[in-house]
């Protein structure tokens, strides 16, 4: 009975450590993705502003954000 409990505690500890590591990696990924989306949005806004009026640009941005 003792070795089984020890193995379970070890597995739980490993799982917790793995989850913490994955959360850190996820935060880094989300931060990079957010920066990339902001850059993409700025570029798209500039191109749309140059092509047509800012009104259509705002409509496109809202549709893209919701969809």
CSV table of C-alpha atoms in Angstrom, one decimal, residues 34-61:
chain,number,residue,atom,x,y,z
A,34,UNK,CA,-1.2,39.4,-29.3
A,35,UNK,CA,1.7,41.5,-30.5
A,36,UNK,CA,1.5,39.9,-33.9
A,37,UNK,CA,-2.2,40.5,-34.2
A,38,UNK,CA,-1.7,44.2,-33.2
A,39,UNK,CA,1.0,44.6,-35.9
A,40,UNK,CA,-1.3,42.8,-38.4
A,41,UNK,CA,-4.2,45.0,-37.5
A,42,UNK,CA,-2.1,48.2,-37.8
A,43,UNK,CA,-0.8,47.1,-41.2
A,44,UNK,CA,-4.3,46.2,-42.4
A,45,UNK,CA,-5.6,49.5,-41.1
A,46,UNK,CA,-2.9,51.5,-42.9
A,47,UNK,CA,-3.6,49.7,-46.2
A,48,UNK,CA,-7.4,50.0,-45.9
A,49,UNK,CA,-7.1,53.6,-45.0
A,50,UNK,CA,-4.9,54.2,-48.1
A,51,UNK,CA,-7.4,52.3,-50.4
A,52,UNK,CA,-10.8,53.5,-49.1
A,53,UNK,CA,-12.3,55.7,-46.4
A,54,UNK,CA,-11.8,55.1,-42.7
A,55,UNK,CA,-15.5,54.3,-42.4
A,56,UNK,CA,-15.2,51.1,-44.4
A,57,UNK,CA,-12.0,50.3,-42.5
A,58,UNK,CA,-13.8,50.5,-39.2
A,59,UNK,CA,-16.6,48.3,-40.4
A,60,UNK,CA,-14.1,45.7,-41.6
A,61,UNK,CA,-12.2,45.8,-38.3
